[in-house]
CSV table of C-alpha atoms in Angstrom, one decimal:
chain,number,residue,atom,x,y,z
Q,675,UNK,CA,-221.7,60.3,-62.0
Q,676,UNK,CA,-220.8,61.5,-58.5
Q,677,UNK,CA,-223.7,59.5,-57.1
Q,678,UNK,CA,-223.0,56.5,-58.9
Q,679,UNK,CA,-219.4,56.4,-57.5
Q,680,UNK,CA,-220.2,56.6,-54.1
Q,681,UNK,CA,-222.9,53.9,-54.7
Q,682,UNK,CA,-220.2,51.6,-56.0
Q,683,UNK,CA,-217.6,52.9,-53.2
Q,684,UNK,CA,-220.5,52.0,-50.4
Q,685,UNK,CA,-220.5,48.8,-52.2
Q,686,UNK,CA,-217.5,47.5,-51.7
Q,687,UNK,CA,-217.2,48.8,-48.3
Q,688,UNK,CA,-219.8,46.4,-47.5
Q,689,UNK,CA,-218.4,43.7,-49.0
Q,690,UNK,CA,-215.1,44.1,-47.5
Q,691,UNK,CA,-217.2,44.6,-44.1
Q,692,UNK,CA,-219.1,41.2,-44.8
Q,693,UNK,CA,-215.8,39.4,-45.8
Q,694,UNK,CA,-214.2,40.4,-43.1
Q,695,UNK,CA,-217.4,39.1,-40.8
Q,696,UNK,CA,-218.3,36.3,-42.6
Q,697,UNK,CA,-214.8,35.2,-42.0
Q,698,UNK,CA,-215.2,35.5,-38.1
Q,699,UNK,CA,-218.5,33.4,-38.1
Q,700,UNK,CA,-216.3,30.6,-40.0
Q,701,UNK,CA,-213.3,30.5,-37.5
Q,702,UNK,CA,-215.8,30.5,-34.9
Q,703,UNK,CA,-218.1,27.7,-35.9
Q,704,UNK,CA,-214.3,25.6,-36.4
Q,705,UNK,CA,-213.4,26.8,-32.7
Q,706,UNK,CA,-216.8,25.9,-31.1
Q,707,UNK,CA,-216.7,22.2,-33.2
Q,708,UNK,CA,-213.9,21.5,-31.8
Q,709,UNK,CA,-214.9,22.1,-28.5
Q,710,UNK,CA,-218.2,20.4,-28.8
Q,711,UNK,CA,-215.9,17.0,-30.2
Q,712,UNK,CA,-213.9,17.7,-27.4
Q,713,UNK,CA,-216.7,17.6,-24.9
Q,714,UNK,CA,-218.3,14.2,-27.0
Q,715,UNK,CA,-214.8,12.4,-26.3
Q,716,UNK,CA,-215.0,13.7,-22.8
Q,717,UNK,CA,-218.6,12.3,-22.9
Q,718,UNK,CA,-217.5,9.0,-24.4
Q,719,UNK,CA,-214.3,8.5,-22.1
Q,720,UNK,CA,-216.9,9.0,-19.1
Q,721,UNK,CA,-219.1,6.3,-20.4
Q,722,UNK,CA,-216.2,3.6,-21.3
Q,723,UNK,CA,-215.1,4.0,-17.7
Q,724,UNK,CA,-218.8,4.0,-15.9
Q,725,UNK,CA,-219.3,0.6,-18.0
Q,726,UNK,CA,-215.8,-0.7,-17.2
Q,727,UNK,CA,-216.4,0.1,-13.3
Q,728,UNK,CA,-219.8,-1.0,-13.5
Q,729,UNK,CA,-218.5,-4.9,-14.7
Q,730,UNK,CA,-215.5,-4.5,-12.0
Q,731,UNK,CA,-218.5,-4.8,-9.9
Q,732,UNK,CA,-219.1,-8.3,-8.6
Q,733,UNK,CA,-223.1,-9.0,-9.0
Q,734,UNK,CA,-224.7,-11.4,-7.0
Q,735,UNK,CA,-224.7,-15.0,-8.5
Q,736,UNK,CA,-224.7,-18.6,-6.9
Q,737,UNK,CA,-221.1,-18.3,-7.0
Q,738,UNK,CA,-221.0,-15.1,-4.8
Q,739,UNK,CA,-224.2,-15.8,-3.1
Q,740,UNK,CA,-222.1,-16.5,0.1
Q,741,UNK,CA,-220.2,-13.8,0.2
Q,742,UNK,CA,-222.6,-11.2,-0.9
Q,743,UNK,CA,-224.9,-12.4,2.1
Q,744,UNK,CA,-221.9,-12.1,4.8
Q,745,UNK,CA,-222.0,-8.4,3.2
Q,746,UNK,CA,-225.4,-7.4,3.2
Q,747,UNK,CA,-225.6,-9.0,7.0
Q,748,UNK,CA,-222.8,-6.8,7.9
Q,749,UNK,CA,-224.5,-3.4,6.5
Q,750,UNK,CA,-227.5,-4.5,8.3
Q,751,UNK,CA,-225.7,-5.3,11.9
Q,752,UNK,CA,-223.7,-1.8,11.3
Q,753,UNK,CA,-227.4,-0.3,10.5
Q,754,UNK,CA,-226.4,0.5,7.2
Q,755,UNK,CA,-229.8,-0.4,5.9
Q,756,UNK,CA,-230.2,1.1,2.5
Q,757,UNK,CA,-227.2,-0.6,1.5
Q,758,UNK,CA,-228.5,-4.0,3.3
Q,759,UNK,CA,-232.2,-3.7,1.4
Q,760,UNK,CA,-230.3,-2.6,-2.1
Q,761,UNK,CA,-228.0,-6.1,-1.4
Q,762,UNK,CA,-230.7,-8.0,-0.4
Q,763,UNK,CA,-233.1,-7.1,-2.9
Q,764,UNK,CA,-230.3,-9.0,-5.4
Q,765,UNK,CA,-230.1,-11.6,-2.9
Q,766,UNK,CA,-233.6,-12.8,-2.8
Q,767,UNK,CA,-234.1,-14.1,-6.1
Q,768,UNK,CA,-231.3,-16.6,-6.2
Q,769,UNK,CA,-232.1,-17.7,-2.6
Q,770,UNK,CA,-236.0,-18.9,-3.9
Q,771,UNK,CA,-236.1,-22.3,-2.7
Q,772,UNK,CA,-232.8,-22.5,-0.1
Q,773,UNK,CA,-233.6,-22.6,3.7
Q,774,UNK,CA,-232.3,-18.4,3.5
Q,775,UNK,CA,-235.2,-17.1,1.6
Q,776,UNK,CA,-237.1,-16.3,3.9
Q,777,UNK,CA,-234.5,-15.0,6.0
Q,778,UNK,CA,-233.7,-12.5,3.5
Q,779,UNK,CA,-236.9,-11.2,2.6
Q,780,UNK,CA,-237.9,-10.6,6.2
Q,781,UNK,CA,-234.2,-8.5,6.5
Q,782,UNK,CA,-234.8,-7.3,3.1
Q,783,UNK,CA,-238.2,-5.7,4.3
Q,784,UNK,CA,-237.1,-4.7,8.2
Q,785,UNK,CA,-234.3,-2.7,6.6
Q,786,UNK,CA,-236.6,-0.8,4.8
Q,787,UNK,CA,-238.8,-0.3,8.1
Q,788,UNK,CA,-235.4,0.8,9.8
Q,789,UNK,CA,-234.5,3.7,7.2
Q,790,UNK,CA,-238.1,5.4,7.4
Q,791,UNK,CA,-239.4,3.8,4.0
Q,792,UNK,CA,-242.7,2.8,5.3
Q,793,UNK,CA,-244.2,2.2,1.9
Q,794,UNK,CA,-241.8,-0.1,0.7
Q,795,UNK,CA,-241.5,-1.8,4.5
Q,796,UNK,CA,-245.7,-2.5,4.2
Q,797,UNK,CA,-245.3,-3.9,1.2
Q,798,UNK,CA,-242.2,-6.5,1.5
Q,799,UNK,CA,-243.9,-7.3,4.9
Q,800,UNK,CA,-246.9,-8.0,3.5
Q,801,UNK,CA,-245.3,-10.4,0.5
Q,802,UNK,CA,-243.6,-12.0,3.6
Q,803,UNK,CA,-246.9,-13.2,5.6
Q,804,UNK,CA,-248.2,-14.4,2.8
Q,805,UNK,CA,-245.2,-16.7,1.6
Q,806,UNK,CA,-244.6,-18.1,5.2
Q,807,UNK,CA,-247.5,-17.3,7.3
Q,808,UNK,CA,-246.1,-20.7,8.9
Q,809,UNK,CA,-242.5,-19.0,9.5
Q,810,UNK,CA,-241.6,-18.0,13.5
Q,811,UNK,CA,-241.6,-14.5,11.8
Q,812,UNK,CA,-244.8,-14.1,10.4
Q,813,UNK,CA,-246.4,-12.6,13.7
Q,814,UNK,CA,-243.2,-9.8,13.9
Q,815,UNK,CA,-243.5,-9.6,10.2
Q,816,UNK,CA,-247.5,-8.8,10.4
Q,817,UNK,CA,-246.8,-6.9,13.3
Q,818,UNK,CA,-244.2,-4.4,11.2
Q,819,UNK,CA,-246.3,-4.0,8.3
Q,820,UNK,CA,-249.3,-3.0,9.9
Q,821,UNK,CA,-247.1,-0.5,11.6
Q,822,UNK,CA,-245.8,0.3,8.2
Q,823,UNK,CA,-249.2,1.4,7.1
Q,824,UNK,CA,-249.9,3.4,10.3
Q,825,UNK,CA,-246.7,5.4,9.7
Q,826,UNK,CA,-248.5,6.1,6.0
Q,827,UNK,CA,-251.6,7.4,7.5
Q,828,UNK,CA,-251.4,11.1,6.8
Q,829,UNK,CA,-252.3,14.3,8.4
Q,830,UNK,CA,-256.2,14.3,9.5
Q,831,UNK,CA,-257.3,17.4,6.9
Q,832,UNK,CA,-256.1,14.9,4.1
Q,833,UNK,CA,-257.5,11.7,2.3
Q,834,UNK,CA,-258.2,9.3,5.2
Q,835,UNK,CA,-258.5,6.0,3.1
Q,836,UNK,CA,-254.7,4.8,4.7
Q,837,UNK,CA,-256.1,5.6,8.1
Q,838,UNK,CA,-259.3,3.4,7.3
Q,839,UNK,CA,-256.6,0.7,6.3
Q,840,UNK,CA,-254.2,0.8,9.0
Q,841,UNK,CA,-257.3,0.5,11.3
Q,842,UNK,CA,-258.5,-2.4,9.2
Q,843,UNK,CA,-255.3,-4.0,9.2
Q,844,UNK,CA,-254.6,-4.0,13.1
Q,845,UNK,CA,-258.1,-5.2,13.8
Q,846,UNK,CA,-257.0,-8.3,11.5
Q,847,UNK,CA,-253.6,-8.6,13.2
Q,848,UNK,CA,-254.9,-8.5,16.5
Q,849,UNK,CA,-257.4,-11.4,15.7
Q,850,UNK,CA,-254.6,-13.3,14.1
Q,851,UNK,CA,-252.7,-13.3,17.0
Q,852,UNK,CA,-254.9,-12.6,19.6
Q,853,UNK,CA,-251.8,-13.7,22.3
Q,854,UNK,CA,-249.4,-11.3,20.6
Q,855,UNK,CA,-247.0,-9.2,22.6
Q,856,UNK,CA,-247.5,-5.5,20.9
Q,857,UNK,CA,-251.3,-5.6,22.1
Q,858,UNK,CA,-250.8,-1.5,24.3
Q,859,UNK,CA,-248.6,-0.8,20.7
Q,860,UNK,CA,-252.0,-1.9,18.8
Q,861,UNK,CA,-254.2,0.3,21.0
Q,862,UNK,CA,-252.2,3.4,20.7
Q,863,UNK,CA,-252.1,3.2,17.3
Q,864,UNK,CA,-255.7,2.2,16.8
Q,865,UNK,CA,-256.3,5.4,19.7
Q,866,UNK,CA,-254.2,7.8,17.5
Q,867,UNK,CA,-255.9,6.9,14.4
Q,868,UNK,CA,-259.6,7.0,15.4
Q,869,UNK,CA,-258.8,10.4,16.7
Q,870,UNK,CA,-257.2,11.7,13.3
Q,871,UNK,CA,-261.1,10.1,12.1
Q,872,UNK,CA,-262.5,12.0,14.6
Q,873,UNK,CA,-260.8,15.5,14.2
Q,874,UNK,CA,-261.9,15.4,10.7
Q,875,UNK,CA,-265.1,14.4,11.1
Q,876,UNK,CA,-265.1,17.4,13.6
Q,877,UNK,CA,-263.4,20.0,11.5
Q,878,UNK,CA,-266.6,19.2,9.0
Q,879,UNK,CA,-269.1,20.1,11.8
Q,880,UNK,CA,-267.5,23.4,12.6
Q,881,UNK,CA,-267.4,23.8,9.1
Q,882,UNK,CA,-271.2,23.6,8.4
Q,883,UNK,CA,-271.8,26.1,11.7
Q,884,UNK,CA,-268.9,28.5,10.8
Q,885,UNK,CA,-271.2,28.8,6.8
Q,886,UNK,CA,-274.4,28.9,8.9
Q,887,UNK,CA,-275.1,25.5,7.7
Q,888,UNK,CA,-277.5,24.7,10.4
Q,889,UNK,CA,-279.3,21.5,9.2
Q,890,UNK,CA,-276.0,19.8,8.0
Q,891,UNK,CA,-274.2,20.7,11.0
Q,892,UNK,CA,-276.6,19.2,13.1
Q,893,UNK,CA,-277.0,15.9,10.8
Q,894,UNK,CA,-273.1,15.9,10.9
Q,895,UNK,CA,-272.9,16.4,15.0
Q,896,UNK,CA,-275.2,13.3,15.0
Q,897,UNK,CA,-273.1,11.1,13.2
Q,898,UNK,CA,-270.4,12.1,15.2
Q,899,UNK,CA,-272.0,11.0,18.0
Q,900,UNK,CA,-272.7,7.9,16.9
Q,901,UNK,CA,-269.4,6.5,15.6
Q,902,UNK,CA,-267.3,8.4,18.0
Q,903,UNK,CA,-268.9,8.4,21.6
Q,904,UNK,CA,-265.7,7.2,23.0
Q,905,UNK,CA,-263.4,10.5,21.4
Q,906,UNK,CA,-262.0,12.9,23.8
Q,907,UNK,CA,-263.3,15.5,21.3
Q,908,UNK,CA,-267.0,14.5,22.1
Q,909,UNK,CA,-267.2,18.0,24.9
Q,910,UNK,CA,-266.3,20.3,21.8
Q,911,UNK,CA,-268.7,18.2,19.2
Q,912,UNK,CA,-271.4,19.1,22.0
Q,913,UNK,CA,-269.8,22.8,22.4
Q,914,UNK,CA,-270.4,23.5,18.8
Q,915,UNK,CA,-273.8,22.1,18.5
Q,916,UNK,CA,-274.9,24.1,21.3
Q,917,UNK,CA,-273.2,27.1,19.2
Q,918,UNK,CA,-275.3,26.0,16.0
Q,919,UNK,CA,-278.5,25.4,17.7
Q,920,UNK,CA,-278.5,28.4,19.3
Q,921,UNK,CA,-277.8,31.0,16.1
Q,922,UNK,CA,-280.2,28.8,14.2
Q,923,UNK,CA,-282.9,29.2,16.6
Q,924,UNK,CA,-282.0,33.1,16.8
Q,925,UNK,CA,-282.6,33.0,12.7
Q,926,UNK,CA,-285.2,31.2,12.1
Q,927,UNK,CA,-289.0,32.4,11.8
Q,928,UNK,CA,-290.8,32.7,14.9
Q,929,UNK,CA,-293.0,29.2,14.7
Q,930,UNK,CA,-289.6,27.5,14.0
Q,931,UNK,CA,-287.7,29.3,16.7
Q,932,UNK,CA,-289.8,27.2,20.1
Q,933,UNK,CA,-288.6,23.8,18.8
Q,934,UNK,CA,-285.1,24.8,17.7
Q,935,UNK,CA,-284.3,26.9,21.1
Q,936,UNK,CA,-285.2,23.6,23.0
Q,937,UNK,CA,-282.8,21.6,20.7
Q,938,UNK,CA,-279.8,24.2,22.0
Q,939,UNK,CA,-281.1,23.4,25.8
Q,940,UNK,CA,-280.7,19.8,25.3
Q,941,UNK,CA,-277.3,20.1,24.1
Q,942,UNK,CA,-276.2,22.9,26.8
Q,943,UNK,CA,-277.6,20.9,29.1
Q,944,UNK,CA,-275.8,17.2,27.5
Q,945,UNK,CA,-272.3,19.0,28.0
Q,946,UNK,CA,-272.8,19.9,31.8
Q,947,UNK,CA,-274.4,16.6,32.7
Q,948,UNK,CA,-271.5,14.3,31.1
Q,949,UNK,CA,-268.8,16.2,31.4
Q,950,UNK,CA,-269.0,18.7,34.4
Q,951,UNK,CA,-265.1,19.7,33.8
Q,952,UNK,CA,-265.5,21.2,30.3
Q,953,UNK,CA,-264.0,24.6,29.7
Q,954,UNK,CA,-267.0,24.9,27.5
Q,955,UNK,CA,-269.5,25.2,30.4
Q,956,UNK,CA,-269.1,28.5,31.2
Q,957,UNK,CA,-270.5,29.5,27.5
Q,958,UNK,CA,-273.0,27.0,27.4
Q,959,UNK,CA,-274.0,28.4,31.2
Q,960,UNK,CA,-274.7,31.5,29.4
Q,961,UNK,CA,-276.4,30.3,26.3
Q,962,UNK,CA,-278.4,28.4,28.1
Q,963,UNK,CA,-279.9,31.0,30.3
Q,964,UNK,CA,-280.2,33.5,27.7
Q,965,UNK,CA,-282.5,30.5,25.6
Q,966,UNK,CA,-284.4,29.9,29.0
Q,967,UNK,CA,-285.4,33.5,28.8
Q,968,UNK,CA,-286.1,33.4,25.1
Q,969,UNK,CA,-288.9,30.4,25.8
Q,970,UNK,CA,-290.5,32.1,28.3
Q,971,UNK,CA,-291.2,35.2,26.4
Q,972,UNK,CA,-292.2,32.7,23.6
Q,973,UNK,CA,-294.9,31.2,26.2
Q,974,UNK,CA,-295.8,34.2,27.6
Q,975,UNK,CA,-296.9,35.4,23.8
């Protein structure tokens, strides 16, 4: 009897407790509602004035064309050029056909070059030399956009197919205009970018001797030679196929190691011949007398 009064006493404690809870849940969920309408008004209010600012806004249409082009020349003569391309990105469009066009697309794509946005700068440039290759602009136009896409070449341990392009490109700018004024521009760039090719290219052959890939290393040192004779990086290409000769020769099996000590010589002896300055001589020096000793004991077996 006992037991079953405290059973129903436990009872309704716990449904008093869950009233009294349940009730708090309730007034909360009203509370946060409200706040959450609140915040969808706030939300709404925000929008109604973005749209009502947004159609304060005068766009660009043959009735504003005028003024909208004094505008966008002013950003661009106070080198605001982001605001310039943004206005004469609206600009161009209308102006299809009118005596400004090309005018526009040509400042259109020069403010991009000005604020760094080499991408976009290529690309307008581009779309300009082939709308009015007969314009006065279409040598400075080429002229930007090839140096557009050598500003996109990246670093020489990445992808290389933009370098291959920019090189590409400035080979067919400079036989467009073979009179053009930026010819010691063209070589620089042209310098700058067949050295990235070449410090790759490099950076592969140190590669293969750094893994004691003998064979490739020395199939990669002779295509280096071969499409980069000209590169200041031809004395450590030599250096480094000295290097690879010689520890191949040093690993190899005795009927191999005649043939392959004489391949080291021949580089040791490339280096000091064309390019008596090298700070590499002094190690080749060495190398070099070490292998002479190495082929005499060879002979004298």
């Amino acid at each position: 009897m006992v037991k079953n009064s405290v059973n129903v006493l436990i009872a309704m404690l716990l449904m008093c407790a869950w009233g009294v809870v349940s009730a708090a849940p309730a007034a909360h969920s009203e509370s946060v509602a409200i706040q959450i309408e609140g915040k969808k008004d706030s939300l709404r209010e925000a929008k109604r004035a973005y749209r009502a600012q947004s159609k304060a806004i005068k766009r660009v249409t043959f009735e504003t064309f005028d003024q909208n082009y004094e505008k966008a020349m002013r950003f661009y003569n106070k080198q605001q050029y982001l605001s310039a391309a943004n206005l004469f990105e609206e600009l161009y469009p209308i102006s299809l056909g009118t005596p400004r066009a090309d005018t526009i697309l040509y400042l259109f794509a020069h403010s991009y070059y000005m604020n760094k946005d080499y991408a976009m700068a290529a690309f307008h440039f581009r779309d300009y030399v082939r709308r009015y290759p007969n314009s006065d602009r279409a040598s400075d136009a080429f002229y930007y956009c090839i140096s557009s896409i050598y500003e996109t070449s990246p670093d020489y341990y990445l992808d290389q197919s933009n370098t291959h392009y920019a090189i590409d490109q400035i080979k067919a700018y400079l036989q467009a205009y073979p009179d053009n004024t930026h010819m010691d521009e063209c070589n620089k760039m042209l310098d700058e970018l067949r050295l990235k090719l070449a410090r790759k290219s490099l950076e592969a052959l140190k590669l293969y001797y750094n893994t004691d890939h003998f064979e490739a290393c020395q199939i990669a040192a002779k295509n280096f030679f071969l499409e980069y004779s000209y590169s200041p990086l031809m004395p450590e290409a030599i250096y480094y196929l000295a290097l690879n000769n010689y520890e191949y020769a040093r690993k190899s099996v005795e009927r191999k190691q005649e043939e392959r000590y004489r391949a080291c010589l021949d580089a040791c002896r490339r280096l000091e011949i064309e390019y008596p300055d090298s700070p590499y001589l002094k190690e080749t020096s060495k190398i070099a007398q070490d292998v002479t000793k190495q082929l005499e004991k060879i002979k004298s077996n």
